[in-house]
Short mmCIF file of C-alpha atoms in Angstrom, two decimals:
data_model
loop_
_atom_site.label_atom_id
_atom_site.label_comp_id
_atom_site.label_asym_id
_atom_site.label_seq_id
_atom_site.Cartn_x
_atom_site.Cartn_y
_atom_site.Cartn_z
CA UNK A 1 90.87 144.02 133.28
CA UNK A 2 94.31 143.16 134.56
CA UNK A 3 92.93 140.56 136.96
CA UNK A 4 91.09 138.83 134.16
CA UNK A 5 94.01 138.84 131.76
CA UNK A 6 96.40 137.55 134.37
CA UNK A 7 94.02 134.78 135.27
CA UNK A 8 93.32 133.49 131.79
CA UNK A 9 96.82 133.87 130.40
CA UNK A 10 98.19 132.11 133.50
CA UNK A 11 95.71 129.30 133.07
CA UNK A 12 96.33 128.96 129.33
CA UNK A 13 100.10 128.88 129.90
CA UNK A 14 99.80 126.16 132.52
CA UNK A 15 97.60 123.88 130.40
CA UNK A 16 100.53 122.78 128.27
CA UNK A 17 100.56 122.15 124.53
CA UNK A 18 97.67 120.57 122.65
CA UNK A 19 98.21 117.19 120.97
CA UNK A 20 99.32 117.38 117.32
CA UNK A 21 96.43 118.39 115.08
CA UNK A 22 94.46 120.05 117.89
CA UNK A 23 94.30 123.72 118.94
CA UNK A 24 93.45 124.56 122.55
CA UNK A 25 93.25 127.95 124.28
CA UNK A 26 94.27 130.94 122.21
CA UNK A 27 91.98 130.94 119.19
CA UNK A 28 88.30 131.85 118.72
CA UNK A 29 87.37 128.24 119.43
CA UNK A 30 89.26 125.12 120.46
CA UNK A 31 89.76 122.49 117.74
CA UNK A 32 89.72 118.86 118.91
CA UNK A 33 89.14 115.46 117.36
CA UNK A 34 85.52 114.29 117.52
CA UNK A 35 84.74 111.02 119.29
CA UNK A 36 83.73 107.95 117.29
CA UNK A 37 80.71 107.34 119.52
CA UNK A 38 77.95 109.58 120.84
CA UNK A 39 78.93 113.08 121.91
CA UNK A 40 77.89 113.93 125.48
CA UNK A 41 77.52 117.59 126.55
CA UNK A 42 77.10 119.04 130.06
CA UNK A 43 77.39 122.48 131.68
CA UNK A 44 77.27 123.58 135.31
CA UNK A 45 77.80 126.92 137.09
CA UNK A 46 79.32 127.44 140.55
CA UNK A 47 78.58 130.75 142.25
CA UNK A 48 80.48 132.35 145.11
CA UNK A 49 78.16 132.73 148.09
CA UNK A 50 75.96 129.87 146.86
CA UNK A 51 78.21 126.88 146.13
CA UNK A 52 81.35 128.10 147.90
CA UNK A 53 82.62 130.98 150.03
CA UNK A 54 86.40 131.06 149.58
CA UNK A 55 88.15 130.63 146.22
CA UNK A 56 90.19 127.56 147.19
CA UNK A 57 91.83 125.02 144.90
CA UNK A 58 89.01 122.62 145.78
CA UNK A 59 86.54 124.98 144.12
CA UNK A 60 88.46 124.90 140.82
CA UNK A 61 88.63 121.12 141.06
CA UNK A 62 84.92 120.80 141.89
CA UNK A 63 83.86 123.06 139.00
CA UNK A 64 85.31 120.46 136.63
CA UNK A 65 84.49 117.38 138.75
CA UNK A 66 80.75 118.04 138.95
CA UNK A 67 80.58 118.10 135.15
CA UNK A 68 82.69 114.97 134.87
CA UNK A 69 80.20 113.34 137.25
CA UNK A 70 77.38 114.28 134.86
CA UNK A 71 79.27 112.51 132.07
CA UNK A 72 79.84 109.50 134.35
CA UNK A 73 76.09 109.37 135.05
CA UNK A 74 75.56 108.60 131.35
CA UNK A 75 78.00 105.66 131.58
CA UNK A 76 80.50 107.81 129.68
CA UNK A 77 83.96 109.28 129.98
CA UNK A 78 84.99 112.93 129.77
CA UNK A 79 86.91 114.29 126.78
CA UNK A 80 87.39 118.08 126.99
CA UNK A 81 86.43 120.95 129.28
CA UNK A 82 85.83 124.68 128.69
CA UNK A 83 86.02 127.15 131.58
CA UNK A 84 84.22 130.51 131.78
CA UNK A 85 85.00 132.77 134.73
CA UNK A 86 83.39 135.99 135.92
CA UNK A 87 85.85 137.81 138.18
CA UNK A 88 85.09 140.66 140.58
CA UNK A 89 87.78 143.37 140.81
CA UNK A 90 90.66 142.31 143.01
CA UNK A 91 89.54 138.70 143.41
CA UNK A 92 92.36 136.49 144.71
CA UNK A 93 92.12 133.46 142.48
CA UNK A 94 95.61 131.95 142.65
CA UNK A 95 94.30 128.87 144.47
CA UNK A 96 91.30 128.53 142.14
CA UNK A 97 93.75 128.50 139.25
CA UNK A 98 95.81 125.77 140.95
CA UNK A 99 92.65 123.68 141.33
CA UNK A 100 91.75 124.08 137.67
CA UNK A 101 95.24 123.01 136.59
CA UNK A 102 94.98 119.96 138.89
CA UNK A 103 91.59 119.12 137.36
CA UNK A 104 93.10 119.55 133.89
CA UNK A 105 95.77 117.02 134.78
CA UNK A 106 93.66 114.63 136.84
CA UNK A 107 90.08 114.76 135.55
CA UNK A 108 89.67 116.21 132.06
CA UNK A 109 91.81 118.41 129.79
CA UNK A 110 90.77 122.06 129.79
CA UNK A 111 91.01 123.19 126.17
CA UNK A 112 89.71 126.75 126.24
CA UNK A 113 87.66 129.36 127.96
CA UNK A 114 86.74 132.95 128.37
CA UNK A 115 86.44 135.48 131.13
CA UNK A 116 84.63 138.66 132.07
CA UNK A 117 84.53 141.11 134.92
CA UNK A 118 81.44 141.05 137.13
CA UNK A 119 80.22 141.72 140.65
CA UNK A 120 80.03 138.05 141.71
CA UNK A 121 82.58 135.34 141.04
CA UNK A 122 81.00 132.64 138.86
CA UNK A 123 82.90 129.70 137.39
CA UNK A 124 81.01 127.82 134.69
CA UNK A 125 82.46 124.66 133.16
CA UNK A 126 81.19 122.81 130.11
CA UNK A 127 82.42 119.28 129.43
CA UNK A 128 82.22 117.00 126.41
CA UNK A 129 82.36 113.24 126.70
CA UNK A 130 81.60 110.04 124.92
CA UNK A 131 80.43 106.56 125.75
CA UNK A 132 81.66 103.17 124.56
CA UNK A 133 78.27 101.71 123.72
CA UNK A 134 74.84 103.08 124.54
CA UNK A 135 74.46 105.95 127.02
CA UNK A 136 72.51 105.16 130.18
CA UNK A 137 69.65 107.66 130.43
CA UNK A 138 67.47 108.39 133.44
CA UNK A 139 64.44 107.06 131.66
CA UNK A 140 65.00 103.35 131.04
CA UNK A 141 64.14 101.71 134.38
CA UNK A 142 61.40 99.06 134.45
CA UNK A 143 59.26 97.73 137.31
CA UNK A 144 61.21 94.96 138.97
CA UNK A 145 64.63 96.46 138.24
CA UNK A 146 66.83 96.54 141.32
CA UNK A 147 68.13 99.88 142.62
CA UNK A 148 71.76 100.41 143.61
CA UNK A 149 73.96 103.23 144.85
CA UNK A 150 77.71 103.18 144.29
CA UNK A 151 78.48 104.05 147.92
CA UNK A 152 77.11 105.31 151.23
CA UNK A 153 75.55 108.76 151.05
CA UNK A 154 75.98 112.08 152.81
CA UNK A 155 79.74 111.92 153.22
CA UNK A 156 81.69 115.18 153.38
CA UNK A 157 84.80 114.34 151.40
CA UNK A 158 87.09 117.15 150.26
CA UNK A 159 87.53 115.94 146.71
CA UNK A 160 85.18 113.06 146.07
CA UNK A 161 86.09 111.38 142.78
CA UNK A 162 83.51 111.24 139.97
CA UNK A 163 82.55 107.54 139.79
CA UNK A 164 83.77 106.87 136.26
CA UNK A 165 84.80 103.23 136.74
CA UNK A 166 81.63 102.41 138.64
CA UNK A 167 79.53 104.09 135.94
CA UNK A 168 81.21 102.02 133.26
CA UNK A 169 80.67 98.86 135.28
CA UNK A 170 76.98 99.73 135.74
CA UNK A 171 76.59 100.22 132.00
CA UNK A 172 78.30 96.89 131.28
CA UNK A 173 76.03 95.25 133.85
CA UNK A 174 72.99 96.31 131.83
CA UNK A 175 71.94 99.35 133.88
CA UNK A 176 68.61 100.60 132.54
CA UNK A 177 68.74 104.04 134.18
CA UNK A 178 71.37 106.07 136.05
CA UNK A 179 71.76 109.51 137.67
CA UNK A 180 74.42 111.09 139.84
CA UNK A 181 73.39 112.28 143.27
CA UNK A 182 73.86 115.99 142.80
CA UNK A 183 70.89 117.34 144.75
CA UNK A 184 70.35 114.54 147.27
CA UNK A 185 69.07 110.95 147.13
CA UNK A 186 65.40 111.92 147.60
CA UNK A 187 65.26 114.35 144.74
CA UNK A 188 67.55 112.53 142.32
CA UNK A 189 65.92 109.15 142.88
CA UNK A 190 62.53 110.77 142.18
CA UNK A 191 63.93 112.25 138.97
CA UNK A 192 65.07 108.82 137.80
CA UNK A 193 61.70 107.30 138.76
CA UNK A 194 59.69 110.08 137.09
CA UNK A 195 61.76 109.93 133.89
CA UNK A 196 61.30 106.15 133.77
CA UNK A 197 57.63 106.13 134.74
CA UNK A 198 58.21 103.77 137.66
CA UNK A 199 57.82 103.92 141.43
CA UNK A 200 60.54 103.11 143.95
CA UNK A 201 60.49 101.08 147.14
CA UNK A 202 63.65 101.34 149.23
CA UNK A 203 64.74 98.97 151.98
CA UNK A 204 67.45 101.20 153.39
CA UNK A 205 69.49 104.35 152.84
CA UNK A 206 73.20 103.60 153.25
CA UNK A 207 74.74 106.43 155.26
CA UNK A 208 78.36 107.53 155.18
CA UNK A 209 80.31 107.62 158.45
CA UNK A 210 79.30 110.70 160.39
CA UNK A 211 76.45 111.57 158.02
CA UNK A 212 73.10 112.67 159.43
CA UNK A 213 69.80 111.51 158.02
CA UNK A 214 69.44 114.88 156.28
CA UNK A 215 72.96 114.58 154.87
CA UNK A 216 72.21 111.16 153.41
CA UNK A 217 68.89 112.19 151.87
CA UNK A 218 69.56 115.78 150.91
CA UNK A 219 73.26 116.27 150.24
CA UNK A 220 74.62 115.78 146.75
CA UNK A 221 78.24 116.74 146.59
CA UNK A 222 79.84 113.32 146.71
CA UNK A 223 79.08 112.17 143.14
CA UNK A 224 77.67 108.77 144.10
CA UNK A 225 75.53 107.22 141.36
CA UNK A 226 72.06 105.70 141.63
CA UNK A 227 71.30 103.08 139.00
CA UNK A 228 68.63 100.54 138.14
CA UNK A 229 69.52 97.13 136.73
CA UNK A 230 67.51 93.96 136.27
CA UNK A 231 70.15 91.34 137.12
CA UNK A 232 71.93 91.31 140.51
CA UNK A 233 74.49 88.70 139.41
CA UNK A 234 75.42 90.72 136.33
CA UNK A 235 75.96 93.76 138.55
CA UNK A 236 78.16 91.89 141.01
CA UNK A 237 80.18 90.41 138.14
CA UNK A 238 80.69 93.79 136.43
CA UNK A 239 81.85 95.30 139.74
CA UNK A 240 84.15 92.34 140.55
CA UNK A 241 87.28 94.50 140.63
CA UNK A 242 85.56 97.53 142.23
CA UNK A 243 83.87 98.36 145.51
CA UNK A 244 80.52 96.56 145.10
CA UNK A 245 77.46 98.82 144.82
CA UNK A 246 74.85 98.77 147.58
CA UNK A 247 71.41 97.43 146.74
CA UNK A 248 68.82 99.82 148.18
CA UNK A 249 65.48 98.70 146.77
CA UNK A 250 63.43 97.99 143.70
CA UNK A 251 61.47 99.79 140.99
CA UNK A 252 57.70 99.31 141.22
CA UNK A 253 54.85 99.54 138.72
CA UNK A 254 53.15 102.47 140.51
CA UNK A 255 54.69 105.70 139.13
CA UNK A 256 53.52 107.71 142.15
CA UNK A 257 55.12 105.40 144.69
CA UNK A 258 58.22 106.59 146.58
CA UNK A 259 58.61 104.48 149.67
CA UNK A 260 61.25 103.77 152.33
CA UNK A 261 60.29 100.67 154.30
CA UNK A 262 56.62 101.09 155.23
CA UNK A 263 56.56 104.89 154.95
CA UNK A 264 57.17 107.58 152.36
CA UNK A 265 60.74 108.55 151.44
CA UNK A 266 61.26 111.97 153.09
CA UNK A 267 61.77 114.89 150.76
CA UNK A 268 64.96 116.91 150.62
CA UNK A 269 67.66 118.16 148.34
CA UNK A 270 68.45 121.16 146.20
CA UNK A 271 65.93 121.79 143.44
CA UNK A 272 67.78 123.73 140.73
CA UNK A 273 68.76 121.46 137.88
CA UNK A 274 67.34 120.09 134.66
CA UNK B 1 64.28 128.16 143.64
CA UNK B 2 60.94 128.71 142.00
CA UNK B 3 62.36 131.31 139.63
CA UNK B 4 65.10 128.96 138.51
CA UNK B 5 62.81 125.98 138.07
CA UNK B 6 60.28 128.00 136.13
CA UNK B 7 62.99 129.35 133.87
CA UNK B 8 64.65 126.08 132.99
CA UNK B 9 61.53 123.99 132.71
CA UNK B 10 59.99 126.70 130.50
CA UNK B 11 63.06 126.76 128.31
CA UNK B 12 63.32 122.97 128.10
CA UNK B 13 59.64 122.71 127.16
CA UNK B 14 59.99 125.29 124.40
CA UNK B 15 63.05 123.67 122.79
CA UNK B 16 60.94 120.93 121.24
CA UNK B 17 61.86 117.26 120.87
CA UNK B 18 65.37 116.06 120.04
CA UNK B 19 65.95 114.24 116.74
CA UNK B 20 65.61 110.46 116.90
CA UNK B 21 68.63 108.92 118.65
CA UNK B 22 69.54 112.13 120.51
CA UNK B 23 68.66 113.23 124.05
CA UNK B 24 68.52 116.94 124.84
CA UNK B 25 67.58 118.73 128.08
CA UNK B 26 66.38 116.53 130.91
CA UNK B 27 69.21 114.10 131.59
CA UNK B 28 72.62 114.46 133.28
CA UNK B 29 74.15 115.31 129.90
CA UNK B 30 72.82 115.83 126.39
CA UNK B 31 73.50 113.05 123.89
CA UNK B 32 74.09 114.14 120.30
CA UNK B 33 75.72 112.72 117.17
CA UNK B 34 79.39 113.65 116.81
CA UNK B 35 80.48 115.51 113.66
CA UNK B 36 82.53 113.71 111.02
CA UNK B 37 85.07 116.54 110.91
CA UNK B 38 86.93 118.48 113.60
CA UNK B 39 85.00 119.37 116.75
CA UNK B 40 85.06 123.09 117.58
CA UNK B 41 84.37 124.26 121.15
CA UNK B 42 83.72 127.79 122.44
CA UNK B 43 82.33 129.35 125.63
CA UNK B 44 81.43 132.94 126.52
CA UNK B 45 79.80 134.60 129.53
CA UNK B 46 77.51 137.65 129.52
CA UNK B 47 77.13 139.51 132.80
CA UNK B 48 74.35 141.91 133.78
CA UNK B 49 75.84 145.32 134.45
CA UNK B 50 78.83 144.58 132.20
CA UNK B 51 77.50 143.33 128.85
CA UNK B 52 73.87 144.39 129.27
CA UNK B 53 71.58 146.22 131.67
CA UNK B 54 68.06 144.95 130.99
CA UNK B 55 67.20 141.28 130.40
CA UNK B 56 65.73 141.74 126.93
CA UNK B 57 65.22 139.11 124.24
CA UNK B 58 68.24 140.57 122.43
CA UNK B 59 70.42 139.50 125.36
CA UNK B 60 69.31 135.88 125.08
CA UNK B 61 69.93 136.02 121.34
CA UNK B 62 73.36 137.63 121.76
CA UNK B 63 74.49 135.09 124.38
CA UNK B 64 74.20 132.41 121.68
CA UNK B 65 75.18 134.61 118.72
CA UNK B 66 78.58 135.65 120.13
CA UNK B 67 79.53 131.99 120.48
CA UNK B 68 78.26 131.20 116.99
CA UNK B 69 80.48 134.04 115.78
CA UNK B 70 83.47 132.34 117.45
CA UNK B 71 82.66 129.19 115.49
CA UNK B 72 82.29 131.24 112.28
CA UNK B 73 85.73 132.74 112.90
CA UNK B 74 87.19 129.24 112.49
CA UNK B 75 85.46 128.87 109.12
CA UNK B 76 83.02 126.51 110.79
CA UNK B 77 79.33 126.07 111.46
CA UNK B 78 77.60 125.67 114.84
CA UNK B 79 76.11 122.36 115.95
CA UNK B 80 74.79 122.51 119.52
CA UNK B 81 74.58 125.01 122.39
CA UNK B 82 74.45 124.62 126.18
CA UNK B 83 73.11 127.42 128.38
CA UNK B 84 74.03 128.07 132.01
CA UNK B 85 72.17 130.80 133.87
CA UNK B 86 72.74 132.36 137.28
CA UNK B 87 69.52 134.05 138.39
CA UNK B 88 69.09 136.59 141.18
CA UNK B 89 65.89 136.26 143.23
CA UNK B 90 62.90 137.76 141.45
CA UNK B 91 64.70 138.34 138.14
CA UNK B 92 62.23 138.97 135.32
CA UNK B 93 63.59 136.81 132.54
CA UNK B 94 60.57 136.17 130.33
CA UNK B 95 62.11 138.19 127.49
CA UNK B 96 65.53 136.59 127.95
CA UNK B 97 63.83 133.22 127.58
CA UNK B 98 62.11 134.37 124.37
CA UNK B 99 65.49 135.42 122.96
CA UNK B 100 67.03 132.06 123.79
CA UNK B 101 64.19 130.24 122.07
CA UNK B 102 64.61 132.47 119.01
CA UNK B 103 68.35 131.73 118.99
CA UNK B 104 67.56 128.01 119.32
CA UNK B 105 65.38 128.25 116.23
CA UNK B 106 67.49 130.69 114.21
CA UNK B 107 71.12 130.23 115.18
CA UNK B 108 71.94 126.93 116.90
CA UNK B 109 69.89 124.29 118.72
CA UNK B 110 70.09 124.57 122.52
CA UNK B 111 70.37 120.99 123.79
CA UNK B 112 70.80 121.40 127.53
CA UNK B 113 71.82 123.56 130.40
CA UNK B 114 71.82 124.20 134.07
CA UNK B 115 70.95 127.00 136.44
CA UNK B 116 71.77 128.37 139.86
CA UNK B 117 70.72 131.19 142.09
CA UNK B 118 73.21 134.03 142.56
CA UNK B 119 73.47 137.74 143.24
CA UNK B 120 74.25 138.77 139.64
CA UNK B 121 72.56 137.52 136.49
CA UNK B 122 75.13 135.69 134.34
CA UNK B 123 74.29 133.81 131.17
CA UNK B 124 77.06 131.57 129.89
CA UNK B 125 76.71 129.72 126.60
CA UNK B 126 78.98 127.00 125.25
CA UNK B 127 78.72 126.01 121.60
CA UNK B 128 80.05 123.08 119.60
CA UNK B 129 80.68 123.27 115.89
CA UNK B 130 82.48 121.65 113.03
CA UNK B 131 84.18 122.67 109.82
CA UNK B 132 84.02 121.19 106.33
CA UNK B 133 87.73 121.10 105.68
CA UNK B 134 90.53 122.67 107.69
CA UNK B 135 89.73 125.21 110.42
CA UNK B 136 91.08 128.72 109.86
CA UNK B 137 93.20 129.62 112.89
CA UNK B 138 94.49 133.05 113.88
CA UNK B 139 98.03 131.96 113.34
CA UNK B 140 98.45 131.18 109.64
CA UNK B 141 98.93 134.60 108.01
CA UNK B 142 102.12 135.25 106.01
CA UNK B 143 103.84 138.49 105.01
CA UNK B 144 102.23 139.64 101.78
CA UNK B 145 98.79 138.18 102.57
CA UNK B 146 96.03 140.71 101.98
CA UNK B 147 93.79 141.73 104.88
CA UNK B 148 90.01 141.92 104.55
CA UNK B 149 87.03 142.68 106.77
CA UNK B 150 83.59 141.31 105.96
CA UNK B 151 81.88 144.69 106.41
CA UNK B 152 82.22 148.24 107.73
CA UNK B 153 82.97 148.46 111.44
CA UNK B 154 81.45 150.13 114.49
CA UNK B 155 77.81 149.70 113.50
CA UNK B 156 75.22 149.49 116.25
CA UNK B 157 72.86 146.86 114.90
CA UNK B 158 70.32 145.29 117.24
CA UNK B 159 70.91 141.70 116.20
CA UNK B 160 73.93 141.55 113.92
CA UNK B 161 74.13 138.12 112.29
CA UNK B 162 77.20 135.95 112.86
CA UNK B 163 78.96 135.93 109.48
CA UNK B 164 78.71 132.19 108.79
CA UNK B 165 78.41 132.39 104.99
CA UNK B 166 81.22 134.93 104.73
CA UNK B 167 83.41 132.78 106.98
CA UNK B 168 82.83 129.76 104.77
CA UNK B 169 83.63 131.81 101.68
CA UNK B 170 86.85 133.08 103.27
CA UNK B 171 87.90 129.53 104.07
CA UNK B 172 87.15 128.41 100.51
CA UNK B 173 89.13 131.38 99.22
CA UNK B 174 92.22 130.09 101.02
CA UNK B 175 92.11 132.37 104.09
CA UNK B 176 95.31 131.81 106.09
CA UNK B 177 94.07 133.43 109.33
CA UNK B 178 90.73 134.70 110.63
CA UNK B 179 89.26 136.24 113.80
CA UNK B 180 85.91 137.80 114.64
CA UNK B 181 85.91 141.39 115.81
CA UNK B 182 84.75 140.88 119.36
CA UNK B 183 86.86 143.45 121.19
CA UNK B 184 87.45 145.99 118.39
CA UNK B 185 89.50 146.08 115.21
CA UNK B 186 92.67 147.36 116.89
CA UNK B 187 92.87 144.65 119.47
CA UNK B 188 91.61 141.75 117.36
CA UNK B 189 93.80 142.60 114.38
CA UNK B 190 96.81 142.70 116.73
CA UNK B 191 95.84 139.29 118.06
CA UNK B 192 95.75 137.83 114.55
CA UNK B 193 99.10 139.48 113.73
CA UNK B 194 100.74 138.34 116.97
CA UNK B 195 99.49 134.77 116.58
CA UNK B 196 100.78 134.70 113.00
CA UNK B 197 104.07 136.46 113.72
CA UNK B 198 103.44 139.14 111.10
CA UNK B 199 102.98 142.90 111.10
CA UNK B 200 100.04 144.75 109.57
CA UNK B 201 99.85 147.85 107.39
CA UNK B 202 96.33 149.20 106.87
CA UNK B 203 95.24 151.61 104.15
CA UNK B 204 91.87 152.42 105.66
CA UNK B 205 89.33 151.48 108.33
CA UNK B 206 85.89 151.07 106.77
CA UNK B 207 83.37 152.72 109.07
CA UNK B 208 79.68 151.87 109.36
CA UNK B 209 77.12 154.64 108.83
CA UNK B 210 77.00 156.78 111.94
CA UNK B 211 80.02 155.12 113.54
CA UNK B 212 82.66 157.25 115.24
CA UNK B 213 86.34 156.56 114.93
CA UNK B 214 86.32 155.00 118.39
CA UNK B 215 83.34 152.84 117.44
CA UNK B 216 85.12 151.55 114.33
CA UNK B 217 88.37 150.77 116.15
CA UNK B 218 87.13 149.75 119.57
CA UNK B 219 83.65 148.27 119.30
CA UNK B 220 83.20 144.58 118.78
CA UNK B 221 79.59 143.62 118.95
CA UNK B 222 78.80 143.34 115.25
CA UNK B 223 80.54 140.02 114.51
CA UNK B 224 82.44 141.20 111.43
CA UNK B 225 85.40 138.98 110.53
CA UNK B 226 88.98 139.98 109.77
CA UNK B 227 90.84 137.55 107.54
CA UNK B 228 94.12 137.27 105.69
CA UNK B 229 94.32 135.66 102.25
CA UNK B 230 97.03 135.60 99.61
CA UNK B 231 94.89 135.82 96.45
CA UNK B 232 92.49 138.73 95.80
CA UNK B 233 90.87 137.06 92.79
CA UNK B 234 90.18 133.89 94.77
CA UNK B 235 88.54 135.97 97.49
CA UNK B 236 86.33 137.85 95.04
CA UNK B 237 85.34 134.60 93.37
CA UNK B 238 84.47 132.88 96.66
CA UNK B 239 82.35 135.87 97.68
CA UNK B 240 80.63 136.12 94.27
CA UNK B 241 77.16 135.53 95.72
CA UNK B 242 77.80 137.51 98.92
CA UNK B 243 78.53 141.09 99.90
CA UNK B 244 82.20 141.40 98.86
CA UNK B 245 84.68 141.82 101.72
CA UNK B 246 86.58 145.09 102.07
CA UNK B 247 90.33 145.01 101.54
CA UNK B 248 91.96 147.02 104.33
CA UNK B 249 95.69 146.35 104.02
CA UNK B 250 98.45 143.79 103.97
CA UNK B 251 100.49 141.61 106.32
CA UNK B 252 104.12 142.66 106.63
CA UNK B 253 107.31 140.87 107.62
CA UNK B 254 107.92 143.01 110.73
CA UNK B 255 106.05 141.39 113.63
CA UNK B 256 106.07 144.60 115.66
CA UNK B 257 104.52 146.71 112.91
CA UNK B 258 100.90 147.87 113.29
CA UNK B 259 100.34 150.77 110.96
CA UNK B 260 97.44 152.77 109.54
CA UNK B 261 98.60 154.88 106.59
CA UNK B 262 101.79 156.57 107.71
CA UNK B 263 101.11 156.38 111.48
CA UNK B 264 100.46 153.73 114.14
CA UNK B 265 97.03 152.09 114.37
CA UNK B 266 95.42 153.64 117.48
CA UNK B 267 94.76 151.30 120.39
CA UNK B 268 91.31 150.49 121.68
CA UNK B 269 88.94 147.69 122.47
CA UNK B 270 87.98 145.45 125.33
CA UNK B 271 90.78 143.32 126.69
CA UNK B 272 89.18 140.32 128.36
CA UNK B 273 89.42 137.29 126.11
CA UNK B 274 91.80 134.42 125.31
#
């Protein structure tokens, strides 16, 4: 019990005061202003022994960042985060706490949470967001739309940034479908194609420096975005002040098609998301 | 992987279609309409071996209900729920799934979620809500305000209902502070008093049929609400069509005071919440 209390009261104390008219940690629920536009909602668990081994600051950061990336993948921006933590007895979570506070300051305000004891450390973050305009779903791609990724894949960065600016640019460029690469290019591209009822034909898979073929196809921890858009010039214009996205192929009219060059796109990736 | 996929795709399929203009499970984030009033946010984990032993339907129901109770405790009403589940290999969660679907239909729509494998089954639910008017915090009670509970304490009901109608009535009656009894009367009443900077003097602790003294003071799974309000007649009028709340005492001007009759209110309850 002491571990839990120390953790949550330490976190709550370090979050700082809520803006006037809002109530953050410390009541039955947080009270915040609603957005004017659509409300986006995402949740994502990280489990010790599955997603991470040691409770470093990077884990606290990533627990928030992966949710922020889900909001980015809708063309949106994050508003508020809630943190739920299951703590085994004696867990040393000082660094995890540091990472959460850094995420609070750098990614998305943490406005509340709850904790419990338990045999395995699990950190679950839920994030709200909104979008200025229409959210970009996975399901809007049409045959003939071009396919882009926001950067080379399979990199092993320590704290990859959620691609918020790139996501906004893609939305402004008329992106018809978008998804973040959370389980690997193969799996996430198929999800976009299946949701849209299109096929995909890729020319190339852009690989990060030092990435293996398996890394590029099957790794999904760098928050790059895949998006479909009909107009190459509009994309280049919307990304004028950003790193330009990499064109990787085109959507086809055959929903079963999933091709890289003349062969099938190899399978890969982590299948545990909906 | 198969267990997880089966679970989440089964759940998503059973949630039914989203209203026009909204997107529920199946994209990177759910898209819903924002409320006109304040946005309330709560999150709460339930851990196998800590909060429950068997994965029954009641567990799925309770995972949502305890969050809905947090929204009720603000005088609000729930809007949307997200579910995150960590599943050990081979977990039999058919009943848990049934309970979630029943909660979706009876308590609050489940609009998305995520899952992971892990050694211990953890079900974490986050809920959004709103309030018609001003949310009732824990911190607004004044010396002289009367203290009420919405029902006798320590009962062992199978599916106690979150007290949404009573919470709304308390808010309309001018409640100055409110909290749901989640960790026991002793602890939760102290939280309300501490947040408000008042003391409390109780005349009685209303006990449910069959409840022991420890149950009534230390159990918190029946979602009763404690609230403070200055005007008894206004409370009775607001509750005219509901089971009337039970007056248990009064707020005092001495912040350290926590009294039952002529002695101290015994301690008790589960200390793992902020």
